[in-house]
Coordinates of C-alpha atoms in Angstrom, one line a residue:
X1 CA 0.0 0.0 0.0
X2 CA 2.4 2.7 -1.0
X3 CA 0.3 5.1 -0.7
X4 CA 1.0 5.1 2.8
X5 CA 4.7 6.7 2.3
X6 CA 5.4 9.9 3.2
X7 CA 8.3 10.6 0.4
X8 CA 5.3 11.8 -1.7
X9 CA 4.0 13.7 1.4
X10 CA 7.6 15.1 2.0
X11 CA 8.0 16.5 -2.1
X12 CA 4.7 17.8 -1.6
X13 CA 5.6 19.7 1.0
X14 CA 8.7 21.0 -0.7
X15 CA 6.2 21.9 -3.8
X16 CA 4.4 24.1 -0.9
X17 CA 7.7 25.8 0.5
X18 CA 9.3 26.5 -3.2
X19 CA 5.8 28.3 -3.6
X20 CA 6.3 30.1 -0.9
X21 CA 9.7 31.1 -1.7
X22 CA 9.5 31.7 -5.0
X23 CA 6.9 34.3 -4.3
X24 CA 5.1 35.0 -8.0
X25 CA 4.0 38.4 -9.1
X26 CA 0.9 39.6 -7.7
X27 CA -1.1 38.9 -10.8
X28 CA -0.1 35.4 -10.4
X29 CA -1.0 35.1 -6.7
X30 CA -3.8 32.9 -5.8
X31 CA -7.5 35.0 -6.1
X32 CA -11.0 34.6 -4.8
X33 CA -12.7 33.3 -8.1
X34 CA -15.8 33.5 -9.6
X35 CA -15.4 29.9 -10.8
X36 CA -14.2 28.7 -7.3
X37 CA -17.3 30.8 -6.1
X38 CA -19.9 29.0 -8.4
X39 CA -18.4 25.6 -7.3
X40 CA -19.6 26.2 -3.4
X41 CA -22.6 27.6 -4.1
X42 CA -23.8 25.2 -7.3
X43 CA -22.8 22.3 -5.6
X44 CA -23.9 23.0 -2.5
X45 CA -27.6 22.8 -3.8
X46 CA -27.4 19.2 -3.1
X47 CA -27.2 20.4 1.2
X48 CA -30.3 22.4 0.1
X49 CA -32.3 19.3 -1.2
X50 CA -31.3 17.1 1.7
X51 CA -32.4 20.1 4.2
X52 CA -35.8 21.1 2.4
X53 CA -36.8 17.3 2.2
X54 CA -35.8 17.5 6.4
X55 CA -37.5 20.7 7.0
X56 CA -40.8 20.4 5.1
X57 CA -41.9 16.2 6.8
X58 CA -42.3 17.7 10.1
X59 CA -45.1 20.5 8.8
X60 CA -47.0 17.8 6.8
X61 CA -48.4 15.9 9.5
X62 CA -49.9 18.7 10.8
X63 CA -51.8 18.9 7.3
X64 CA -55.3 18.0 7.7
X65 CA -55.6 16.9 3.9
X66 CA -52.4 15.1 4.9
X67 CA -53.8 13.3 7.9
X68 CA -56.8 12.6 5.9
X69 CA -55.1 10.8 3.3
X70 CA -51.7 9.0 4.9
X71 CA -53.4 9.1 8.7
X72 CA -55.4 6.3 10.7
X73 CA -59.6 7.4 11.7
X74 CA -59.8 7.3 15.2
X75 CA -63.2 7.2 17.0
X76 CA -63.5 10.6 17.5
X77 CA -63.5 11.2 14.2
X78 CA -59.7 12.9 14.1
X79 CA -56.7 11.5 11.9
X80 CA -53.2 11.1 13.7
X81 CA -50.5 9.0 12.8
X82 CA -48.9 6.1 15.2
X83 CA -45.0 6.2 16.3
X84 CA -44.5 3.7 13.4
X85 CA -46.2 5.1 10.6
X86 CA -45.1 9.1 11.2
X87 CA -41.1 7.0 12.1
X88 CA -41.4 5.3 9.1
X89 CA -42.5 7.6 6.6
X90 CA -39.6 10.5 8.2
X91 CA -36.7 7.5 8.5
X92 CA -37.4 5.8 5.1
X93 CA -35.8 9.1 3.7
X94 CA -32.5 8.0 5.9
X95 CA -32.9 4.7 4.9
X96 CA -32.2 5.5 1.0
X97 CA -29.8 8.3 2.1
X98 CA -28.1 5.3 3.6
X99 CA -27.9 3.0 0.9
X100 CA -27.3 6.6 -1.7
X101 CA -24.0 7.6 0.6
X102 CA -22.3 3.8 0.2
X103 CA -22.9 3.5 -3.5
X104 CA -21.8 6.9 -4.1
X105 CA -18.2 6.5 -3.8
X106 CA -18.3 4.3 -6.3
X107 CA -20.6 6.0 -8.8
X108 CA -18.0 8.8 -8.0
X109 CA -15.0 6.9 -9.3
X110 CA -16.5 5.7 -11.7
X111 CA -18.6 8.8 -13.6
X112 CA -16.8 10.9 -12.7
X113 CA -17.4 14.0 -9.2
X114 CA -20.1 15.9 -12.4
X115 CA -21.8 13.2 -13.8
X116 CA -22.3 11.4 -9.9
X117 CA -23.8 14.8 -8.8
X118 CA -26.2 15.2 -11.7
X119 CA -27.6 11.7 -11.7
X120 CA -28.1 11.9 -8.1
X121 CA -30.3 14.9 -8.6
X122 CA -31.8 12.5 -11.1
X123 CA -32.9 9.8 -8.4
X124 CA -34.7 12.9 -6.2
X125 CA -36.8 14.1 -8.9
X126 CA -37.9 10.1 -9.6
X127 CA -38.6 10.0 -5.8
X128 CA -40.7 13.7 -5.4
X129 CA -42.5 12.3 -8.9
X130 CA -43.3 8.8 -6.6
X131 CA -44.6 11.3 -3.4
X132 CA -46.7 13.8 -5.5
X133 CA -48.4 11.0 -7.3
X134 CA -49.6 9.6 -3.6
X135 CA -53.3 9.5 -3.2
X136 CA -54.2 7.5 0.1
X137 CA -51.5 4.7 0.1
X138 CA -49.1 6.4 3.0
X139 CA -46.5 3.8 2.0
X140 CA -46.8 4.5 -1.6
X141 CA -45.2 8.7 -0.3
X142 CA -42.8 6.7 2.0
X143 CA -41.3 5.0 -0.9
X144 CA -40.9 8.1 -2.4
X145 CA -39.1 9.5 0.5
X146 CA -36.8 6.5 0.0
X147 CA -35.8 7.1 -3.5
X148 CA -35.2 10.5 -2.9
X149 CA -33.6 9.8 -0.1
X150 CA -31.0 7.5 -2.6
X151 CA -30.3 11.0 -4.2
X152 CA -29.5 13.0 -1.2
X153 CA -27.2 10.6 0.2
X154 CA -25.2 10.3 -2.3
X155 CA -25.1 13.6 -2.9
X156 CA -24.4 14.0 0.8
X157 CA -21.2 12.4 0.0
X158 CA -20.1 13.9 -3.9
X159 CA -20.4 17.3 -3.1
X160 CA -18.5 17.9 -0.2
X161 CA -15.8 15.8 -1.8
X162 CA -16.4 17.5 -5.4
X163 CA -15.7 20.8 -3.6
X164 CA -12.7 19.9 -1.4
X165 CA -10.8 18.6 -4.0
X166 CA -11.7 21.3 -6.8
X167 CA -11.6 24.5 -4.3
X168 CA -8.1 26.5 -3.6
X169 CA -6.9 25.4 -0.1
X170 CA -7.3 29.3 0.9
X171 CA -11.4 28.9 0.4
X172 CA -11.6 25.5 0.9
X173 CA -12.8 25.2 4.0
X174 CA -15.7 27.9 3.9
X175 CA -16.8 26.1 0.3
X176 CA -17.6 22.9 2.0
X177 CA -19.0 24.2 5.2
X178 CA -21.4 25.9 2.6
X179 CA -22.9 22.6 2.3
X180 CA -24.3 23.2 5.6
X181 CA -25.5 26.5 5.1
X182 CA -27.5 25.3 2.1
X183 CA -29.5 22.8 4.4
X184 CA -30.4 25.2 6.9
X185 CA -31.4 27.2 4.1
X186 CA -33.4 24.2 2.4
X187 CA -35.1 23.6 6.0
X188 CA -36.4 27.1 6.5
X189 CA -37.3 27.5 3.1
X190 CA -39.7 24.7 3.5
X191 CA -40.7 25.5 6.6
X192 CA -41.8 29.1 4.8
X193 CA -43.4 27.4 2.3
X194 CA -45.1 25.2 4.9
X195 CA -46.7 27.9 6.8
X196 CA -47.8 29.4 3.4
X197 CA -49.6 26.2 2.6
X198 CA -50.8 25.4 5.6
X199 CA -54.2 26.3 5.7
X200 CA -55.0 25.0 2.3
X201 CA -58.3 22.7 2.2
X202 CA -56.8 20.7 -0.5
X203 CA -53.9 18.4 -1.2
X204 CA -52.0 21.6 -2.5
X205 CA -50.8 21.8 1.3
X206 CA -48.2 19.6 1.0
X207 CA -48.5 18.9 -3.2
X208 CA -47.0 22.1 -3.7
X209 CA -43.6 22.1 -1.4
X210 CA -43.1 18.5 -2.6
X211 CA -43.5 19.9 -6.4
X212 CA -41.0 23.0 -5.5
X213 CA -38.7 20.5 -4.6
X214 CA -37.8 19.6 -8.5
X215 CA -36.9 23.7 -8.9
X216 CA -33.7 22.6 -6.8
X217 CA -32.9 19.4 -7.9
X218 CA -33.4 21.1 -11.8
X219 CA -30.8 23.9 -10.7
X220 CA -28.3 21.2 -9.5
X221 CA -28.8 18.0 -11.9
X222 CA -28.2 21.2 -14.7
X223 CA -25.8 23.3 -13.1
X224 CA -23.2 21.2 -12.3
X225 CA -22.8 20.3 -15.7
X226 CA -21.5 23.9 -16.9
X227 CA -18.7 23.6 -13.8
X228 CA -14.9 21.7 -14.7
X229 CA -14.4 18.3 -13.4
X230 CA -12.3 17.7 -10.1
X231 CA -8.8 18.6 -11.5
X232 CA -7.9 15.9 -9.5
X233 CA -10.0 13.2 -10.6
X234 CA -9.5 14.8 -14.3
X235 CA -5.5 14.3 -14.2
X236 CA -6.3 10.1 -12.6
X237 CA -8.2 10.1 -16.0
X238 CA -5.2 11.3 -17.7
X239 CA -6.6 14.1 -18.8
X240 CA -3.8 16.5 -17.7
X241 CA -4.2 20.0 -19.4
X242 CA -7.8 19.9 -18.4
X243 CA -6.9 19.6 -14.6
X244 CA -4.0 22.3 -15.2
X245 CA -6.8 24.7 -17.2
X246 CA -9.2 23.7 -14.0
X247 CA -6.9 24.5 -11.1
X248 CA -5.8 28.0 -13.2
X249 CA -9.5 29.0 -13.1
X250 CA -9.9 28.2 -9.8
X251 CA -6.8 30.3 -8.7
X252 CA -7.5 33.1 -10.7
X253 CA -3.8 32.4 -12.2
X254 CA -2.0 31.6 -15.6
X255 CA -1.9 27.9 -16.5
X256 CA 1.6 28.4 -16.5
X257 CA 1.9 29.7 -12.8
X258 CA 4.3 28.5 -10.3
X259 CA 0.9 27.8 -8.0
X260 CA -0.3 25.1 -11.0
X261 CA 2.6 23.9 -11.5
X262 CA 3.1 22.8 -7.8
X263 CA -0.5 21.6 -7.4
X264 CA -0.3 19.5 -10.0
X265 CA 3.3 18.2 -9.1
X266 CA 1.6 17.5 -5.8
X267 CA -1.0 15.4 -7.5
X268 CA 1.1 13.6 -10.0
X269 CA 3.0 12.1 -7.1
X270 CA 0.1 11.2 -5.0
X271 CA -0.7 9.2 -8.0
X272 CA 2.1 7.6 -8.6
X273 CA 1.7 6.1 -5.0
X274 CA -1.5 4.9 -5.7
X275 CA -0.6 3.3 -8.9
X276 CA 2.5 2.2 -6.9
X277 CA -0.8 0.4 -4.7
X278 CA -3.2 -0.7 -6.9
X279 CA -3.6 -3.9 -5.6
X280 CA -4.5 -2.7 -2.5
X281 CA -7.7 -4.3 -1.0
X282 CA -10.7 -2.0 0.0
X283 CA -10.3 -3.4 3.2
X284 CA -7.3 -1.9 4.2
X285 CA -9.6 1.6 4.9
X286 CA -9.2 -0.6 8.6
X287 CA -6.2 -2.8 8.2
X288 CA -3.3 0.2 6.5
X289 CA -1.2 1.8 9.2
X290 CA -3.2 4.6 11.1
X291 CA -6.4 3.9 8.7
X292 CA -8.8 2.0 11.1
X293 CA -7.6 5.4 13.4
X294 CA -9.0 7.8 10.7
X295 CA -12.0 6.0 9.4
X296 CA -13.5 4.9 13.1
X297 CA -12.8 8.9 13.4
X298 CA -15.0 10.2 10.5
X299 CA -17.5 7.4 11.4
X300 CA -17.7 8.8 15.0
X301 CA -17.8 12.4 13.9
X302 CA -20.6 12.3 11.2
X303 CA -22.7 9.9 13.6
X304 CA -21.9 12.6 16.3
X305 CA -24.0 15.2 14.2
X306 CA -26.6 13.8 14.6
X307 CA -26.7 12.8 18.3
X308 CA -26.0 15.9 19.0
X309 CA -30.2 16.3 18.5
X310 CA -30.1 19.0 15.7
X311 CA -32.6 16.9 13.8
X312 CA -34.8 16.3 16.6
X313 CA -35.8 20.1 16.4
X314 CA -35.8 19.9 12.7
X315 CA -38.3 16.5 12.4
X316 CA -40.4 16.6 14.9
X317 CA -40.0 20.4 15.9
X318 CA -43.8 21.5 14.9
X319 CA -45.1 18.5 16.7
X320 CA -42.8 19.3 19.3
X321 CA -44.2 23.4 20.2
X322 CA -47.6 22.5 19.3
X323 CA -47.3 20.6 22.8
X324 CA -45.9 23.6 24.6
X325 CA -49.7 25.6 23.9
X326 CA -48.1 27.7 20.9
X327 CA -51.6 28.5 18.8
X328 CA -49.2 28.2 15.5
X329 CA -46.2 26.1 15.8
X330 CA -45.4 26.2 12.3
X331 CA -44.2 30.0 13.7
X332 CA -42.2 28.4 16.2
X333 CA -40.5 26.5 13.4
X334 CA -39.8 29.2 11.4
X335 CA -37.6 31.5 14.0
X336 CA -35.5 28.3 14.9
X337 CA -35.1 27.9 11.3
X338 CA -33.9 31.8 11.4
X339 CA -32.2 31.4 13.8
X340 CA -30.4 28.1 12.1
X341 CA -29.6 30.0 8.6
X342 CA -28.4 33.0 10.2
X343 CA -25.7 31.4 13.0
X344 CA -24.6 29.1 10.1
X345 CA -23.5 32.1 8.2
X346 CA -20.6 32.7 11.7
X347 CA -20.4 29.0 10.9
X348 CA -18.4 30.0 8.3
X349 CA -16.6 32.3 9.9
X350 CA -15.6 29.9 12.6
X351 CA -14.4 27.6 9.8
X352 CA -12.2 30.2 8.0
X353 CA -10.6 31.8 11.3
X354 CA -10.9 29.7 14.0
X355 CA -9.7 26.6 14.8
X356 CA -11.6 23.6 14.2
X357 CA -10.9 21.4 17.6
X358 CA -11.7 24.6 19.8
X359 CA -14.9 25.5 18.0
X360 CA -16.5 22.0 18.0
X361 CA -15.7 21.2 21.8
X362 CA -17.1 24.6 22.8
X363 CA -20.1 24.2 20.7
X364 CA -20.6 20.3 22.0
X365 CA -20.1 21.9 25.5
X366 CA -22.7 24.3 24.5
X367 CA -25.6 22.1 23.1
X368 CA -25.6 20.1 26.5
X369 CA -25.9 22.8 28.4
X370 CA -28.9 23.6 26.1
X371 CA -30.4 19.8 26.4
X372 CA -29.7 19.8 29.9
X373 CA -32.0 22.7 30.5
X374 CA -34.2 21.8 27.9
X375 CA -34.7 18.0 29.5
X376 CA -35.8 19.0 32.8
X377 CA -37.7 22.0 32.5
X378 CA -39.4 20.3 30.0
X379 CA -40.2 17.2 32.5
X380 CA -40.5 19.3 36.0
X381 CA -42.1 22.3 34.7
X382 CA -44.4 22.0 31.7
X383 CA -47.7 20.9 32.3
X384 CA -47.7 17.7 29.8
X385 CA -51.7 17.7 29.7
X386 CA -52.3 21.4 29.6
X387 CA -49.5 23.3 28.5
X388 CA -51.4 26.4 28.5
X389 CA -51.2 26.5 32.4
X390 CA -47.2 26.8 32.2
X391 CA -46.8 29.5 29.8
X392 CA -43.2 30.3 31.2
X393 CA -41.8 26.8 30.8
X394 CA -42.9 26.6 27.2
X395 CA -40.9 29.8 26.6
X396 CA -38.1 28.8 28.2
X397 CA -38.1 25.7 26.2
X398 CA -38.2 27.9 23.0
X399 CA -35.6 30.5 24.5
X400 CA -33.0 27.4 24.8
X401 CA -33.8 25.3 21.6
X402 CA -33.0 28.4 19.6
X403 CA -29.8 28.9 22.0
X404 CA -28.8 25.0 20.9
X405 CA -29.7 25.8 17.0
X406 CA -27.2 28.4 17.2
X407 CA -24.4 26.2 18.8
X408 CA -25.0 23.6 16.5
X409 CA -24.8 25.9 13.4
X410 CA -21.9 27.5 14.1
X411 CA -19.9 24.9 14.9
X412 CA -21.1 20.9 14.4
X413 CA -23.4 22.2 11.4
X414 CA -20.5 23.0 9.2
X415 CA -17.6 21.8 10.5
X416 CA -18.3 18.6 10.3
X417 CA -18.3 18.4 6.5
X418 CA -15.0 20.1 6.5
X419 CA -13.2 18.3 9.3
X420 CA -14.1 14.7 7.3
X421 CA -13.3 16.1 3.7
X422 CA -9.7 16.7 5.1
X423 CA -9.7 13.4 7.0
X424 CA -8.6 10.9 4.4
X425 CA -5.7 10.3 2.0
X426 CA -6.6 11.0 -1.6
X427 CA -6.7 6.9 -2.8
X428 CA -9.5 6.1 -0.2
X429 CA -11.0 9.5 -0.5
X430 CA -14.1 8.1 -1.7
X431 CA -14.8 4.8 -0.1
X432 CA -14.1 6.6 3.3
X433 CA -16.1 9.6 3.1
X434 CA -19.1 7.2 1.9
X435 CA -18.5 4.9 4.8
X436 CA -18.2 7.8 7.3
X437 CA -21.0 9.7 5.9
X438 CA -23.1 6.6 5.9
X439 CA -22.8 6.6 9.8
X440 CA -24.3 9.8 9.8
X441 CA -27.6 8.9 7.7
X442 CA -27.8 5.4 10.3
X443 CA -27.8 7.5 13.3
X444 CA -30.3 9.7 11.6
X445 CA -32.8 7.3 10.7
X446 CA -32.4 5.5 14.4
X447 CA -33.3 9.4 15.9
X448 CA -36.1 9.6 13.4
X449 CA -37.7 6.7 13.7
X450 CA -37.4 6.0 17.1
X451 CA -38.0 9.4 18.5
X452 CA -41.6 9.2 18.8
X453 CA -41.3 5.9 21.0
X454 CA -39.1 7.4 23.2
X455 CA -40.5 10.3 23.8
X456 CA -44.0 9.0 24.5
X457 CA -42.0 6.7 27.5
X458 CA -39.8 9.3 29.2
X459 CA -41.5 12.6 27.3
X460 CA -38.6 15.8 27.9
X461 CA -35.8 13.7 29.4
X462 CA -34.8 12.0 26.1
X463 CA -32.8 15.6 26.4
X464 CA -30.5 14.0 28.6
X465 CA -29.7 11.4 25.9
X466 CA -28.2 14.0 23.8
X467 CA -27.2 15.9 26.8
X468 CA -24.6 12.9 27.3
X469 CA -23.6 12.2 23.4
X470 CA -22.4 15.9 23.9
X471 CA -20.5 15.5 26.5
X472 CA -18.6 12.6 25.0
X473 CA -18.2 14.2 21.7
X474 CA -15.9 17.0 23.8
X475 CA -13.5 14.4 24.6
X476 CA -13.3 12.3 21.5
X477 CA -12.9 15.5 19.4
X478 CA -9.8 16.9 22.7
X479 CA -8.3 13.3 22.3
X480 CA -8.8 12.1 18.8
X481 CA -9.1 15.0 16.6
X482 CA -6.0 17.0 14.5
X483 CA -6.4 20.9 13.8
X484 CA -6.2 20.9 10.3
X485 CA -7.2 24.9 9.9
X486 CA -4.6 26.4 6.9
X487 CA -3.0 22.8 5.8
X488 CA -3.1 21.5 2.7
X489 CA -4.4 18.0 2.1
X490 CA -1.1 16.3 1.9
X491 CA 0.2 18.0 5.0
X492 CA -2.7 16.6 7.2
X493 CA -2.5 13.1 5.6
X494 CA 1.1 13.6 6.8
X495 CA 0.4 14.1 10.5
X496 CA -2.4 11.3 10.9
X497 CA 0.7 9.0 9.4
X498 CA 3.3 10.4 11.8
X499 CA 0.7 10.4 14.7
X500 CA 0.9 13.8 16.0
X501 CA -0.5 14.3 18.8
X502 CA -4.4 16.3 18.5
X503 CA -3.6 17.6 21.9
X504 CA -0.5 19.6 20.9
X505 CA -1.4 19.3 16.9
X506 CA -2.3 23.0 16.7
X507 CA 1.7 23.7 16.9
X508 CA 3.1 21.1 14.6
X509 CA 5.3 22.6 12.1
X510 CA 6.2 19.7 9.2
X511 CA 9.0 21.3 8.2
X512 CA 10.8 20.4 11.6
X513 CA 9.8 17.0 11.6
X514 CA 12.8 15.4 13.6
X515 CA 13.7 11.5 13.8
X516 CA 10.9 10.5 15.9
X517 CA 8.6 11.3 12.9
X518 CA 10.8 9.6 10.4
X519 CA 10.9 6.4 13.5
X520 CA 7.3 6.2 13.1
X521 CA 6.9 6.1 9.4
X522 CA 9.6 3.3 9.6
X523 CA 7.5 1.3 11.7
X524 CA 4.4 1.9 9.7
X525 CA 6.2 -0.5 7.5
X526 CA 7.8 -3.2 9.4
X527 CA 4.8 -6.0 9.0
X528 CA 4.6 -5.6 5.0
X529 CA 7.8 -5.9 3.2
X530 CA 5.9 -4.7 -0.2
X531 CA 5.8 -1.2 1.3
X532 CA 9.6 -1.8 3.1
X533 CA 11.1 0.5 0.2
X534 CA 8.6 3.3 0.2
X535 CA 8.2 3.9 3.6
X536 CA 12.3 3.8 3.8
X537 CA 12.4 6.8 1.7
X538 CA 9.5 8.6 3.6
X539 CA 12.0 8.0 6.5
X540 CA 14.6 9.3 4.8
X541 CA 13.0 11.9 3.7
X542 CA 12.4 13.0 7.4
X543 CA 15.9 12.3 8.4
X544 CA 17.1 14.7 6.2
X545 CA 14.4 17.4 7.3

């Protein structure tokens, strides 16, 4: 598995530092593009499907023509939906997002980062056609949810990896935590469109945000296609001049630049490793030196998203308020969702200038706080049978949901998707960020489905559940995680392989790697004699650092 050397890790790194010294004119300096731009926001349309299917389920079963078609008659003449049926028809989506996140890898090396975008806007529009079509079979609209979910998993998994390997390391960052700021958009967009429908006698309640979804999936099945190919994956095709033209565009520089020239040195080597491996097994994601570390990691942080509770809020939010005595909780849904769209825009500032460990251990710290309150004033203070008689524990219970929104999109929301495009080295790119963001779809469908059973047994106090998943995330991310804020990809694949330490990894500087680095590399190859040679030189390499 040569891959795992570091003598292409090393040369990159020299690439890096004769950029740095060789100091082009300023016309040939790296630049904000237009086309670097176009690739965050286009792409991230994918994050704005995924959060308008999320945001608009929960207003639905409010819907009387909804109830009246997908609901069960009860003898007082009033449709509701049991735990299984509304868990179902929510976690179904999950379900196909699931299944859409593990293929996608695949359909990603094999079509191409356009192409496995485009037709996984393709599978959404087959699935909204499948809801929309839904008379009075309530499985017939949770199928749909399942295809579509197919699409936004895999999409879940294309984009942010489209974007971290097309955008300039300067931006790249902020372009994949724009995935998240698209779903918070797509949830309060629906939830807008929701409270517009609402009151609607007829089946145009919920007909028409289900039909608005095909405006998005149009705009990103379409506009992808007018955006370059991954220069990387372009130059594994052999398609060199295209990924030189691409990563020119991108840095607002000459395709004859210093800055392209390096890039694509640093790429041409990284392939030559993997070529060097292409025997390697797909199971070595767990068995390669330091890989079972890295992929457990990703797994733990994507699955950590989602116990932190955001989607609790998001699913089950209207249902939620309309318990606390709100007379509209569709209203209620709409200021968190504000409140959601606007912290996720500091989001990005917190991924461009601050430090990714920091920000995600304050903001775990934060959201449990939140629960904490959240679990026992809802249990000890609300009036479960007549919530109008405790009008100041409902508020309170709005006052720290929107408290916990904004934690979660400043810091879990985004950097998430940016911490676990960073994560992996560029041959198991794919199958890793599938797997990881696979994890997050599983824990997403348990929370959905199960929610409703769990809350009708201990009511408030399944808080406390995600009150202790957020205490536990603030030690795996102080233990486990690296600060990979202003590194390129190569240098952070460098330090998972050298096992810096996360503690102290905020202060690592590569270029003083000493002989306990290049002691460590050695003995990543001890037990296979195939990578003997290349890990030798990676030592090397270090010794002479």
């Amino acid at each position: 598995m040569h891959f795992l050397g570091k003598r292409s890790e090393r040369e990159a790194g020299n690439a890096s530092e004769l950029e740095k010294r060789d100091s082009p004119p300023p016309g040939e300096r790296q630049k904000v593009t237009f086309m670097a731009m176009a690739i965050g926001l286009v792409a991230s349309v994918g994050g704005f499907l995924f959060g308008y299917a999320s945001g608009q389920i929960s207003g639905f079963f409010l819907m009387n023509d909804f109830a009246q078609r997908f609901g069960a008659l009860q003898g007082d003449g009033t449709y509701t939906f049991s735990a299984a049926r509304q868990g179902t028809i929510v976690g179904l989506l999950c379900i196909g997002a699931l299944f859409g996140s593990l293929i996608a890898g695949k359909i990603a090396d094999s079509l191409g980062r356009r192409l496995a975008i485009s037709v996984s806007a393709l599978s959404c529009c087959v699935g909204m056609i499948i809801e929309i079509s839904s008379s009075h079979a309530w499985y017939q609209f949770a199928i749909g949810r399942l295809f579509n979910g197919v699409g936004i998993g895999a999409l879940s998994v294309v984009v942010p990896m489209y974007q971290s390997e097309s955008s300039p390391a300067v931006i790249r960052g902020i372009l994949v935590a724009s995935y998240q700021l698209f779903i918070t958009l797509g949830i309060w967009t629906a939830e807008m469109v929701n409270y517009g429908t609402e009151a609607m006698p007829s089946s145009a309640s919920w007909r028409i945000p289900n039909g608005l979804g095909f405006l998005w999936a149009l705009v990103l099945g379409g506009g992808i296609l007018f955006l370059p190919e991954s220069p990387r994956f372009a130059f594994r095709m052999g398609r060199e001049d295209e990924a030189r033209e691409t990563i020119a565009k991108l840095a607002g520089v000459s395709p004859d630049s210093p800055i392209v020239a390096n890039q694509i040195t640093e790429i041409r080597l990284k392939l030559e490793h993997e070529d060097a491996g292409a025997n390697t097994a797909w199971h070595e994601i767990f068995t390669g030196p330091r890989m079972l570390y890295r992929t457990l990691l990703g797994m733990v942080l994507q699955a950590g998203q989602q116990l932190t509770g955001a989607n609790f809020f998001f699913y089950y939010g209207t249902t939620v308020f309309a318990a606390t005595g709100l007379s509209n909780s569709y209203v209620t849904q709409i200021i968190l969702g504000s409140v959601n769209v606007g912290c996720t825009f500091g989001g990005l500032y917190v991924v461009q200038k601050c430090g990714r460990r920091n920000a995600l251990m304050a903001g775990a710290a934060w959201m449990m706080m939140c629960f904490l309150v959240y679990a026992f004033v809802g249990h000890f203070m609300l009036d479960l049978d007549n919530p109008m008689n405790t009008p100041a524990a409902g508020n309170i219970l709005i006052v720290f949901s929107c408290l916990f929104i904004a934690a979660f999109a400043t810091t879990w929301g985004p950097l998430v998707w940016a911490v676990v495009a960073e994560l992996y080295p560029a041959r198991y790119r794919a199958p890793c960020m599938a797997l990881a963001t696979s994890s997050n779809w599983l824990f997403n469908f348990l929370m959905s489905f199960f929610t409703r059973f769990i809350t009708g047994a201990i009511d408030y106090l399944y808080g406390l559940v995600f009150a202790g998943c957020c205490a536990a995330l603030v030690l795996i991310v102080f233990f486990f995680v690296i600060e990979s804020k202003d590194r390129s990809l190569e240098e952070i694949d460098t330090m998972y392989m050298l096992g810096v330490n996360p503690i102290t990894s905020a202060k690592w500087d590569g270029s003083k790697a000493n002989a306990s680095g290049a002691a460590s590399v050695r003995a990543s190859g001890e037990d296979d004699p195939e990578r003997a040679v290349s890990v030798e030189r990676a030592a090397s390499d270090i010794d002479q650092k």
